[in-house]
Short mmCIF file of C-alpha atoms and ligand atoms in Angstrom, two decimals:
data_model
loop_
_atom_site.label_atom_id
_atom_site.label_comp_id
_atom_site.label_asym_id
_atom_site.label_seq_id
_atom_site.Cartn_x
_atom_site.Cartn_y
_atom_site.Cartn_z
CA MET A 25 -17.59 -11.76 25.35
CA THR A 26 -20.52 -9.01 24.25
CA ARG A 27 -23.49 -7.67 24.71
CA ASN A 28 -26.52 -9.23 22.88
CA GLU A 29 -24.55 -11.94 21.75
CA GLY A 30 -27.69 -13.76 20.83
CA LEU A 31 -28.94 -10.74 18.60
CA ILE A 32 -25.54 -10.08 16.66
CA PHE A 33 -25.84 -10.81 13.26
CA GLU A 34 -28.96 -11.96 11.90
CA ARG A 35 -31.75 -9.89 11.88
CA SER A 36 -33.69 -11.60 9.35
CA SER A 37 -37.18 -12.12 10.16
CA PRO A 38 -40.34 -13.51 7.57
CA GLY A 39 -42.63 -10.77 6.75
CA LYS A 40 -40.36 -7.90 7.79
CA THR A 41 -39.72 -5.02 5.21
CA GLY A 42 -38.34 -1.91 5.09
CA ALA A 43 -40.70 -0.60 2.47
CA GLU A 44 -43.98 -0.43 2.04
CA LEU A 45 -45.62 -0.60 -1.81
CA GLY A 46 -48.77 1.38 -2.98
CA PRO A 47 -51.20 -0.86 -4.82
CA LEU A 48 -50.40 -2.19 -8.66
CA ASP A 49 -52.08 1.48 -10.91
CA VAL A 50 -51.04 -0.98 -13.94
CA PRO A 51 -51.50 -5.42 -14.62
CA PRO A 52 -49.44 -7.79 -12.93
CA VAL A 53 -46.55 -9.55 -14.95
CA GLU A 54 -43.62 -12.71 -14.10
CA PRO A 55 -40.15 -11.45 -14.46
CA GLU A 56 -39.64 -13.94 -16.55
CA GLU A 57 -42.41 -12.00 -19.44
CA VAL A 58 -40.15 -8.90 -18.58
CA LEU A 59 -36.53 -10.57 -18.34
CA GLY A 60 -36.70 -13.75 -20.60
CA LYS A 61 -35.96 -17.32 -18.74
CA GLU A 62 -32.61 -17.85 -19.06
CA PHE A 63 -32.10 -14.19 -16.85
CA CYS A 64 -34.14 -15.56 -14.29
CA ARG A 65 -32.82 -17.61 -11.17
CA PRO A 66 -35.10 -20.24 -9.91
CA ASP A 67 -33.39 -20.54 -7.26
CA VAL A 68 -32.55 -17.15 -5.72
CA GLU A 69 -33.58 -17.31 -2.52
CA GLY A 70 -32.76 -16.17 1.23
CA PHE A 71 -32.67 -12.76 1.46
CA PRO A 72 -32.55 -10.75 4.19
CA GLU A 73 -35.76 -10.00 5.74
CA VAL A 74 -35.20 -6.86 7.61
CA SER A 75 -36.54 -3.29 8.53
CA GLU A 76 -35.19 -0.28 7.29
CA LEU A 77 -33.59 0.34 10.60
CA ASP A 78 -32.15 -3.12 11.24
CA VAL A 79 -29.65 -2.65 7.75
CA ILE A 80 -29.05 0.74 9.22
CA ARG A 81 -27.81 -0.50 12.90
CA HIS A 82 -26.20 -3.80 11.10
CA PHE A 83 -24.00 -2.07 9.03
CA THR A 84 -23.04 1.02 11.60
CA ARG A 85 -22.13 -2.10 14.60
CA LEU A 86 -20.35 -3.57 11.93
CA SER A 87 -17.93 -0.69 11.18
CA THR A 88 -17.72 -0.32 15.32
CA TRP A 89 -15.98 -4.62 15.19
CA ASN A 90 -13.14 -2.53 12.21
CA TYR A 91 -10.10 0.23 13.17
CA SER A 92 -8.87 2.66 10.82
CA ILE A 93 -6.66 5.44 10.39
CA ASP A 94 -9.83 7.64 10.84
CA VAL A 95 -10.30 5.87 14.24
CA GLY A 96 -6.68 6.17 15.34
CA ILE A 97 -3.29 5.78 15.01
CA TYR A 98 -2.82 3.43 12.33
CA PRO A 99 1.02 1.92 12.48
CA LEU A 100 1.65 -0.09 10.14
CA GLY A 101 5.08 -0.18 9.09
CA SER A 102 5.82 0.23 5.31
CA CYS A 103 2.32 0.90 4.30
CA THR A 104 1.52 4.53 4.75
CA MET A 105 -1.09 4.36 6.90
CA LYS A 106 -2.04 8.63 6.57
CA TYR A 107 -5.38 10.41 7.27
CA ASN A 108 -6.44 10.80 3.29
CA PRO A 109 -7.69 14.32 3.49
CA ARG A 110 -12.30 14.89 3.19
CA ILE A 111 -10.71 17.43 0.29
CA ASN A 112 -9.72 14.49 -1.95
CA GLU A 113 -12.90 11.95 -1.85
CA VAL A 114 -14.99 15.27 -2.20
CA VAL A 115 -13.05 16.19 -5.27
CA ALA A 116 -12.54 12.71 -6.80
CA ARG A 117 -16.48 12.80 -6.72
CA LEU A 118 -16.72 15.50 -8.86
CA GLU A 119 -19.33 15.58 -11.32
CA GLY A 120 -17.81 16.07 -14.56
CA LEU A 121 -15.09 13.65 -12.47
CA VAL A 122 -17.19 10.59 -12.31
CA SER A 123 -19.62 10.74 -15.04
CA ASP A 124 -16.78 10.94 -18.49
CA HIS A 125 -16.59 7.38 -20.35
CA PRO A 126 -13.49 5.53 -20.92
CA TYR A 127 -14.70 5.42 -24.82
CA ALA A 128 -15.16 9.56 -25.03
CA PRO A 129 -13.14 10.73 -28.06
CA GLU A 130 -10.27 12.80 -25.92
CA GLY A 131 -12.69 16.45 -27.52
CA LEU A 132 -14.36 16.11 -25.12
CA VAL A 133 -13.04 14.74 -22.26
CA GLN A 134 -10.26 17.25 -22.15
CA GLY A 135 -10.64 17.83 -18.55
CA CYS A 136 -9.69 14.02 -17.30
CA LEU A 137 -6.86 14.47 -19.69
CA ARG A 138 -5.51 17.09 -18.04
CA VAL A 139 -6.21 16.21 -14.42
CA LEU A 140 -3.29 13.07 -16.23
CA ALA A 141 -1.67 15.45 -17.37
CA GLU A 142 -1.20 17.05 -14.45
CA THR A 143 -0.68 14.68 -11.92
CA GLN A 144 2.20 13.39 -14.23
CA ARG A 145 3.81 16.62 -14.63
CA ALA A 146 3.92 17.02 -9.83
CA LEU A 147 4.77 13.52 -9.80
CA LEU A 148 7.83 13.79 -12.60
CA GLU A 149 8.90 17.05 -10.80
CA ILE A 150 8.07 15.18 -7.17
CA THR A 151 10.45 12.60 -8.68
CA GLY A 152 12.90 14.12 -10.61
CA MET A 153 12.69 11.43 -13.83
CA ASP A 154 11.46 12.21 -16.74
CA ALA A 155 8.36 10.53 -18.24
CA ILE A 156 5.70 8.83 -16.33
CA SER A 157 3.16 5.82 -16.75
CA LEU A 158 -0.39 6.19 -14.22
CA GLN A 159 -1.48 3.08 -15.49
CA PRO A 160 0.42 0.14 -13.34
CA ALA A 161 -2.91 -0.16 -10.38
CA ALA A 162 -0.71 -0.98 -7.61
CA GLY A 163 3.01 -0.96 -6.55
CA ALA A 164 3.49 -4.54 -7.29
CA GLN A 165 2.47 -3.84 -10.83
CA GLY A 166 4.17 -1.05 -11.25
CA GLU A 167 6.95 -2.84 -10.77
CA LEU A 168 6.43 -5.84 -12.70
CA THR A 169 6.23 -3.19 -15.45
CA GLY A 170 9.34 -1.34 -14.51
CA LEU A 171 11.20 -4.88 -15.25
CA LEU A 172 9.92 -5.36 -18.18
CA MET A 173 10.58 -2.00 -19.64
CA MET A 174 14.37 -2.91 -18.85
CA ARG A 175 14.36 -6.36 -20.10
CA ALA A 176 13.27 -4.91 -23.01
CA TRP A 177 15.46 -2.21 -22.76
CA LEU A 178 18.33 -5.33 -22.38
CA GLU A 179 17.10 -7.16 -25.19
CA GLU A 180 17.19 -4.34 -28.02
CA LYS A 181 21.18 -3.96 -26.93
CA GLY A 182 20.83 -8.23 -27.30
CA ASN A 183 21.16 -9.41 -24.26
CA PRO A 184 17.80 -9.28 -21.87
CA ARG A 185 20.62 -11.13 -18.87
CA ARG A 186 19.35 -13.06 -16.77
CA TYR A 187 18.98 -12.19 -13.43
CA VAL A 188 18.21 -9.51 -10.71
CA LEU A 189 19.77 -8.73 -7.41
CA ILE A 190 17.45 -7.56 -4.27
CA PRO A 191 18.58 -6.32 -1.12
CA ASP A 192 17.65 -9.11 1.63
CA SER A 193 15.65 -6.61 3.88
CA ALA A 194 13.13 -6.03 0.51
CA HIS A 195 9.64 -6.33 0.02
CA GLY A 196 8.10 -9.79 -0.52
CA THR A 197 5.87 -8.03 -3.84
CA ASN A 198 10.01 -7.66 -5.02
CA PRO A 199 10.96 -10.96 -6.05
CA ALA A 200 7.62 -11.84 -7.43
CA SER A 201 8.02 -9.64 -9.77
CA VAL A 202 11.91 -10.63 -10.95
CA THR A 203 10.12 -14.17 -11.25
CA ILE A 204 7.25 -13.04 -13.60
CA SER A 205 8.89 -10.30 -15.56
CA GLY A 206 11.16 -14.06 -16.19
CA TYR A 207 13.87 -13.18 -14.78
CA ALA A 208 16.16 -15.57 -11.06
CA VAL A 209 15.90 -13.49 -8.33
CA ARG A 210 19.83 -13.00 -6.43
CA ASN A 211 19.76 -12.06 -3.16
CA LEU A 212 22.27 -9.19 -2.15
CA LYS A 213 23.11 -9.19 1.77
CA SER A 214 23.14 -6.39 3.61
CA ASN A 215 25.73 -4.88 5.84
CA ALA A 216 26.20 -4.37 9.42
CA ARG A 217 24.16 -0.72 9.37
CA GLY A 218 21.37 -2.98 7.18
CA CYS A 219 22.03 -1.03 4.09
CA VAL A 220 23.58 -2.21 0.57
CA ASP A 221 27.37 -3.82 1.15
CA LEU A 222 28.96 -2.16 -1.96
CA ALA A 223 31.77 -4.90 -1.93
CA GLU A 224 28.73 -7.46 -2.15
CA LEU A 225 27.49 -5.30 -4.85
CA GLN A 226 30.43 -5.23 -6.55
CA HIS A 227 30.95 -8.59 -6.56
CA ALA A 228 27.76 -9.79 -7.19
CA MET A 229 27.20 -7.30 -10.20
CA THR A 230 28.14 -8.62 -13.46
CA GLU A 231 27.47 -8.67 -16.98
CA GLU A 232 24.56 -11.56 -15.69
CA VAL A 233 22.91 -9.36 -14.80
CA ALA A 234 19.89 -7.27 -15.13
CA GLY A 235 20.15 -4.25 -12.71
CA LEU A 236 19.45 -3.75 -9.27
CA MET A 237 15.61 -4.06 -7.30
CA LEU A 238 16.14 -1.54 -4.10
CA THR A 239 13.97 0.29 -1.65
CA ASN A 240 15.11 3.08 -0.61
CA PRO A 241 14.64 4.40 2.05
CA ASN A 242 14.77 1.13 2.54
CA THR A 243 11.86 -1.42 4.82
CA LEU A 244 14.51 -0.40 8.15
CA GLY A 245 13.83 2.46 8.07
CA ILE A 246 17.17 3.87 6.55
CA PHE A 247 18.15 6.15 3.93
CA GLU A 248 20.62 4.02 1.82
CA GLU A 249 23.30 6.81 1.79
CA GLN A 250 25.25 5.15 -1.06
CA ILE A 251 22.84 5.52 -3.43
CA ARG A 252 25.13 7.72 -5.56
CA GLU A 253 28.36 4.89 -5.96
CA ILE A 254 25.86 2.26 -5.85
CA CYS A 255 23.90 3.09 -8.94
CA GLU A 256 27.22 3.98 -10.55
CA ILE A 257 28.03 0.18 -10.05
CA VAL A 258 25.53 -1.48 -11.74
CA HIS A 259 25.67 1.31 -14.62
CA ARG A 260 29.48 0.34 -15.08
CA LYS A 261 28.16 -3.31 -15.69
CA GLY A 262 25.45 -2.40 -18.09
CA GLY A 263 22.72 -2.72 -15.29
CA LEU A 264 19.76 -0.34 -14.93
CA VAL A 265 18.84 0.77 -10.88
CA TYR A 266 15.07 -0.19 -10.14
CA MET A 267 14.13 2.20 -7.09
CA ASP A 268 11.32 0.80 -5.07
CA GLY A 269 9.70 4.22 -4.47
CA ALA A 270 6.76 2.57 -1.74
CA ASN A 271 8.38 4.42 1.10
CA MET A 272 8.69 8.13 -0.93
CA ASN A 273 6.90 9.33 2.23
CA ALA A 274 10.68 9.59 3.39
CA LEU A 275 11.83 11.47 0.68
CA VAL A 276 9.01 14.14 -1.05
CA GLY A 277 10.05 17.69 -1.14
CA VAL A 278 14.02 16.57 0.15
CA ALA A 279 15.22 14.46 -1.92
CA ARG A 280 14.56 13.37 -6.03
CA PRO A 281 15.29 9.71 -6.85
CA GLY A 282 16.07 10.70 -10.05
CA ASP A 283 19.80 12.52 -8.94
CA PHE A 284 20.17 10.15 -6.82
CA GLY A 285 20.95 8.29 -11.09
CA VAL A 286 18.03 5.88 -10.05
CA ASP A 287 16.59 4.86 -13.98
CA VAL A 288 12.99 3.33 -13.33
CA MET A 289 10.98 3.47 -9.73
CA HIS A 290 7.22 3.11 -9.52
CA LEU A 291 5.07 5.15 -6.16
CA ASN A 292 2.58 3.59 -4.24
CA LEU A 293 -0.22 7.08 -4.30
CA HIS A 294 -2.20 4.89 -2.27
CA LYS A 295 0.59 5.08 0.60
CA THR A 296 2.86 8.75 -0.38
CA PHE A 297 0.21 10.86 -2.29
CA SER A 298 -2.97 10.10 0.47
CA THR A 299 -5.50 7.68 -0.92
CA PRO A 300 -7.50 5.73 0.74
CA HIS A 301 -5.86 1.88 1.48
CA GLY A 302 -6.26 -1.13 3.68
CA GLY A 303 -9.71 -2.63 1.59
CA GLY A 304 -7.39 -4.56 -1.31
CA GLY A 305 -8.29 -1.17 -3.37
CA PRO A 306 -8.82 0.25 -5.72
CA GLY A 307 -4.34 1.41 -5.34
CA SER A 308 -2.54 2.94 -8.37
CA GLY A 309 1.08 2.65 -8.90
CA PRO A 310 2.78 4.91 -11.22
CA VAL A 311 6.07 4.43 -13.15
CA ALA A 312 8.23 6.89 -13.50
CA VAL A 313 11.59 6.48 -15.59
CA LYS A 314 14.51 8.28 -17.27
CA LYS A 315 15.11 8.77 -20.81
CA ILE A 316 16.27 5.76 -21.58
CA LEU A 317 13.31 3.99 -20.53
CA GLU A 318 11.36 6.60 -21.98
CA PRO A 319 10.14 4.65 -24.84
CA TYR A 320 8.89 1.63 -23.40
CA LEU A 321 6.85 2.94 -21.55
CA PRO A 322 3.18 1.49 -20.97
CA SER A 323 1.29 2.16 -24.34
CA PRO A 324 -0.94 4.81 -24.99
CA THR A 325 1.14 7.34 -23.23
CA VAL A 326 -0.81 10.88 -21.80
CA GLU A 327 0.97 13.88 -23.57
CA GLU A 328 0.42 17.25 -24.10
CA ALA A 329 -0.04 18.51 -27.71
CA ALA A 330 1.14 22.23 -28.55
CA ASP A 331 -2.03 23.05 -28.68
CA GLY A 332 -1.91 22.79 -25.63
CA SER A 333 -4.01 19.45 -25.25
CA VAL A 334 -3.68 16.67 -23.55
CA ARG A 335 -3.58 13.47 -25.86
CA PHE A 336 -3.68 9.34 -25.41
CA ASN A 337 -0.59 8.38 -27.88
CA SER A 338 -0.65 4.64 -29.10
CA GLU A 339 1.56 5.08 -31.98
CA ARG A 340 5.05 3.73 -29.51
CA PRO A 341 6.56 0.72 -31.71
CA LYS A 342 8.55 -0.02 -28.47
CA SER A 343 6.05 0.14 -25.63
CA ILE A 344 6.16 -3.03 -23.75
CA GLY A 345 2.13 -2.96 -23.99
CA ARG A 346 -0.85 -2.19 -21.95
CA VAL A 347 -0.74 -2.64 -19.04
CA ARG A 348 -4.18 -2.31 -17.47
CA ALA A 349 -7.35 -1.56 -18.53
CA PHE A 350 -8.08 2.41 -20.33
CA TYR A 351 -5.74 4.70 -18.21
CA GLY A 352 -4.82 2.92 -14.36
CA ASN A 353 -7.72 3.87 -11.29
CA PHE A 354 -8.01 7.42 -12.59
CA GLY A 355 -9.54 8.49 -9.72
CA MET A 356 -6.70 7.35 -7.72
CA ALA A 357 -5.00 10.14 -9.71
CA VAL A 358 -7.62 12.73 -9.18
CA ARG A 359 -7.05 11.93 -5.22
CA ALA A 360 -3.13 12.26 -5.38
CA LEU A 361 -3.79 15.04 -7.33
CA ALA A 362 -5.65 16.61 -5.26
CA TYR A 363 -3.48 16.50 -2.38
CA ILE A 364 -0.25 17.82 -3.77
CA LEU A 365 -2.08 21.13 -4.84
CA ALA A 366 -3.65 20.86 -1.39
CA TYR A 367 0.09 20.54 0.20
CA GLY A 368 2.10 22.79 -1.99
CA ALA A 369 5.69 22.17 -2.55
CA GLU A 370 6.29 24.17 1.07
CA GLY A 371 3.21 21.08 2.27
CA LEU A 372 4.12 18.15 1.18
CA ARG A 373 7.76 18.73 2.31
CA GLN A 374 6.55 19.83 6.34
CA ALA A 375 4.34 16.29 5.49
CA THR A 376 7.57 14.98 5.13
CA GLU A 377 10.19 16.13 7.91
CA ASP A 378 6.58 15.42 10.14
CA ALA A 379 6.67 11.62 9.02
CA VAL A 380 10.86 11.34 10.22
CA LEU A 381 10.39 14.20 12.81
CA ASN A 382 7.68 10.86 13.94
CA ALA A 383 9.71 8.00 13.12
CA ASN A 384 12.33 9.66 15.44
CA TYR A 385 10.37 10.75 18.24
CA VAL A 386 9.49 7.06 18.39
CA LYS A 387 12.94 5.18 17.69
CA ASN A 388 13.80 6.97 20.62
CA ARG A 389 11.97 6.85 23.28
CA LEU A 390 10.46 2.73 23.07
CA GLN A 391 15.05 2.05 23.20
CA ASP A 392 14.69 1.64 26.34
CA SER A 393 12.06 -0.40 26.11
CA TYR A 394 12.87 -2.86 22.97
CA GLU A 395 15.85 -3.54 20.97
CA LEU A 396 17.17 -1.44 18.20
CA PRO A 397 19.15 -4.00 15.84
CA TYR A 398 20.16 -1.50 13.30
CA ASP A 399 21.10 2.12 14.92
CA ALA A 400 21.30 4.35 11.55
CA PRO A 401 18.71 7.23 11.70
CA SER A 402 15.00 6.58 11.17
CA MET A 403 13.65 7.84 8.11
CA HIS A 404 9.92 7.35 7.81
CA GLU A 405 9.54 4.35 9.76
CA CYS A 406 11.48 2.30 12.66
CA VAL A 407 12.22 -1.73 13.05
CA PHE A 408 12.90 -3.51 16.73
CA SER A 409 13.11 -6.52 18.11
CA ASP A 410 10.91 -8.52 19.95
CA ARG A 411 14.70 -10.03 21.82
CA ARG A 412 14.48 -9.36 25.47
CA GLN A 413 10.77 -9.70 25.19
CA ALA A 414 10.74 -12.82 23.50
CA ALA A 415 13.58 -14.18 26.64
CA HIS A 416 9.95 -14.70 28.81
CA GLY A 417 7.82 -16.44 25.92
CA VAL A 418 6.50 -13.19 24.46
CA ARG A 419 6.84 -12.56 20.81
CA THR A 420 6.85 -9.25 18.20
CA VAL A 421 2.61 -11.45 17.17
CA ASP A 422 1.85 -11.65 20.92
CA ILE A 423 3.50 -7.63 21.68
CA ALA A 424 0.90 -6.32 18.68
CA LYS A 425 -1.84 -8.85 19.59
CA ARG A 426 -1.54 -6.42 23.02
CA LEU A 427 -0.96 -3.38 21.42
CA ILE A 428 -5.16 -4.01 20.11
CA ASP A 429 -5.86 -4.13 23.64
CA TYR A 430 -4.91 -0.59 24.46
CA GLY A 431 -6.95 0.78 21.39
CA PHE A 432 -4.50 0.89 18.89
CA HIS A 433 -3.64 -0.56 15.46
CA PRO A 434 -0.73 -3.10 15.39
CA TYR A 435 2.50 -2.28 13.50
CA THR A 436 3.64 -4.96 10.55
CA THR A 437 5.05 -7.83 13.01
CA SER A 438 8.03 -10.26 11.41
CA PHE A 439 9.46 -8.26 8.51
CA PRO A 440 11.65 -7.10 7.49
CA LEU A 441 12.99 -10.91 7.26
CA ILE A 442 16.46 -9.33 8.33
CA VAL A 443 15.39 -8.99 11.36
CA PRO A 444 13.73 -11.94 13.57
CA GLY A 445 11.20 -10.83 15.39
CA ALA A 446 10.66 -7.47 13.82
CA MET A 447 7.90 -4.65 14.82
CA MET A 448 7.69 -2.37 11.67
CA ILE A 449 6.44 1.02 12.79
CA GLU A 450 5.15 4.00 10.85
CA PRO A 451 3.68 6.87 12.15
CA THR A 452 3.46 9.10 10.31
CA GLU A 453 3.65 12.93 10.38
CA SER A 454 -0.47 12.01 11.03
CA ALA A 455 -0.25 11.29 14.28
CA ASP A 456 0.70 14.45 16.85
CA ARG A 457 2.05 14.51 20.12
CA ALA A 458 -0.04 13.30 22.85
CA GLU A 459 -1.58 10.14 20.10
CA LEU A 460 2.33 9.46 20.27
CA ASP A 461 3.28 9.40 23.67
CA ALA A 462 -0.31 7.29 24.17
CA PHE A 463 0.51 5.09 21.39
CA ILE A 464 5.16 4.57 23.55
CA ASP A 465 2.74 4.86 26.72
CA ALA A 466 1.11 1.92 25.59
CA LEU A 467 3.95 -0.30 24.29
CA LYS A 468 6.00 0.45 27.76
CA ALA A 469 3.91 -0.91 29.47
CA ILE A 470 4.23 -3.83 26.83
CA ALA A 471 7.25 -4.77 27.60
CA ARG A 472 6.82 -4.42 31.39
CA GLU A 473 3.78 -7.25 31.22
CA ALA A 474 5.92 -9.29 29.09
CA GLU A 475 8.35 -9.53 31.63
CA GLU A 476 5.82 -9.13 35.60
CA ASP A 477 2.86 -11.21 33.48
CA PRO A 478 3.97 -12.94 29.99
CA ASP A 479 0.17 -14.69 30.08
CA CYS A 480 -1.57 -11.72 29.99
CA VAL A 481 0.67 -10.62 26.57
CA LEU A 482 0.55 -13.79 25.33
CA THR A 483 -3.68 -14.83 25.17
CA ALA A 484 -4.08 -10.91 23.68
CA PRO A 485 -6.21 -9.55 23.40
CA HIS A 486 -9.17 -9.73 25.47
CA THR A 487 -11.16 -6.72 24.89
CA THR A 488 -12.43 -7.43 20.91
CA ARG A 489 -15.06 -10.06 20.14
CA VAL A 490 -12.66 -13.15 17.92
CA ALA A 491 -9.35 -13.39 20.05
CA ARG A 492 -6.67 -14.82 17.33
CA LEU A 493 -7.78 -15.40 14.60
CA ASP A 494 -6.18 -18.24 12.03
CA GLU A 495 -4.70 -16.34 9.73
CA VAL A 496 -3.30 -19.22 6.88
CA ALA A 497 -7.16 -20.87 7.25
CA ALA A 498 -8.35 -17.58 6.23
CA ALA A 499 -5.93 -16.33 3.46
CA ARG A 500 -6.50 -20.14 1.72
CA LYS A 501 -10.57 -21.05 2.82
CA PRO A 502 -11.72 -17.64 3.47
CA VAL A 503 -15.66 -17.55 4.10
CA LEU A 504 -16.68 -14.57 2.13
CA ARG A 505 -20.79 -15.16 2.26
CA TRP A 506 -22.44 -16.16 5.20
CA LYS A 507 -26.02 -17.44 4.68
CA PRO A 508 -29.08 -18.01 7.37
CA GLY A 509 -28.56 -21.11 8.14
CA SER A 510 -24.74 -21.33 8.59
CA ALA A 511 -24.49 -22.92 11.95
CA GLU A 512 -21.42 -20.71 12.32
CA GLU A 513 -22.13 -17.03 13.66
CA PRO A 514 -19.66 -15.34 11.24
CA VAL A 515 -16.99 -13.15 13.15
C1 PLP B 7 3.51 -1.74 -0.41
C2 PLP B 7 4.69 -2.02 -0.59
C3 PLP B 7 4.89 -2.47 -2.48
C4 PLP B 7 3.76 -3.22 -3.14
O1 PLP B 7 2.20 -2.27 -3.43
P1 PLP B 7 1.08 -2.68 -3.39
O2 PLP B 7 0.74 -1.39 -3.94
O3 PLP B 7 0.98 -3.05 -2.08
O4 PLP B 7 1.20 -3.82 -4.41
C5 PLP B 7 5.77 -3.17 -2.49
N1 PLP B 7 7.15 -2.04 -1.57
C6 PLP B 7 7.22 -1.69 -0.82
C7 PLP B 7 8.31 -1.55 0.03
C8 PLP B 7 6.24 -1.60 0.40
O5 PLP B 7 5.63 -1.15 1.27
#
């Protein structure tokens, strides 16, 4: 347990204040007289009465109970938790970029529009696609946007079709997006290498199927080497290929989905392009398409006019419509562009190569200790299973909790679903050799503990303020506000 137990949270005491105002030199007025009665709530009470130092200490202490990429490696697989360079934040806070109003006339916001146009241009070059919208606010929203465009294209051809194929290794947002866009999911079983089984795809790809939603590299961190054949099979039956590009950190500067035959894809700027995430937003999930889908992009699009100015184009009769207020999360585009320009083509390629090298290093060094269900070369992440440890009653979640005691953020547990007891590790390019070694040593030590002292792992973490939370209750019945007098201390 922690020190200062009784003092941890509640610092308020009546009459304490952080500021003293001088005596009034104007006549006092009641708030109701100024604001009107309807804007004054009689029931507002219970504000903490604290000094300035209390406030500083409160928030600083809370921040030390947290873990972030600025503290250490954050190997949460599929999430690409990499370092967010401070220069991005400096640029995103530039006066001219933060103070423009979304309703300002185009002529007055050419600078911001230019940022959007340059971001689009860079992302198109990186992906090898033809046209793009920066509107979607997250990867999942990009998926929905892309699927609605696929539907619109098929509808125009006369039949929207009924199903979308999704490999069994897919991220949970894929089936959710398919369902919301009015399609039914058909599951594709992966082959022994953890990739799309071409025979299975041939069989499943009928004229009732709108297309395939494929993550590449997939959630096992394996590149779908037969991506061209996969696209051909889908196209031959009149379907489209959607690529979930959340794992682009393995490809940027090295390979372009547009060259594989993909028709539509999204990017996660808040993963690959280093904008901060993990706190629930804001994010950005641009959708890039091939020419055939361009007419359906969300409206308005941002386009460069012949005179060099940048304009919103809302005259798009086939557009699926707007998917986000204004033009998406502008600040995310600024950060992504800052990142891209700071690194340049060479730097982006280097980042990708380092991310892939790091994942392979972790994979190779941990193979003695943990079971590797699919042994193909890793891209940006590697996936182990807890099979050996499960023999001692220790599961992936226990190992993850024990990692916290060793000072590391856990990896992703129990995903992808095709690996029972999955341990999904994405080190990213941000970890150096020394940090990777320390992380690997911790996991090796935990593997030994699982054999020699499983109880120590099963009861972890031992060093945190709270041990194991009821994650279901935390999601279903979140306590978002602590009130004075509450029986329980917030955790
Ligand atoms: C993160 C992720 C998504 C969803 O992205 P959000 O921005 O969280 O909506 C989709 N697919 C994969 C493979 C991902 O890793």
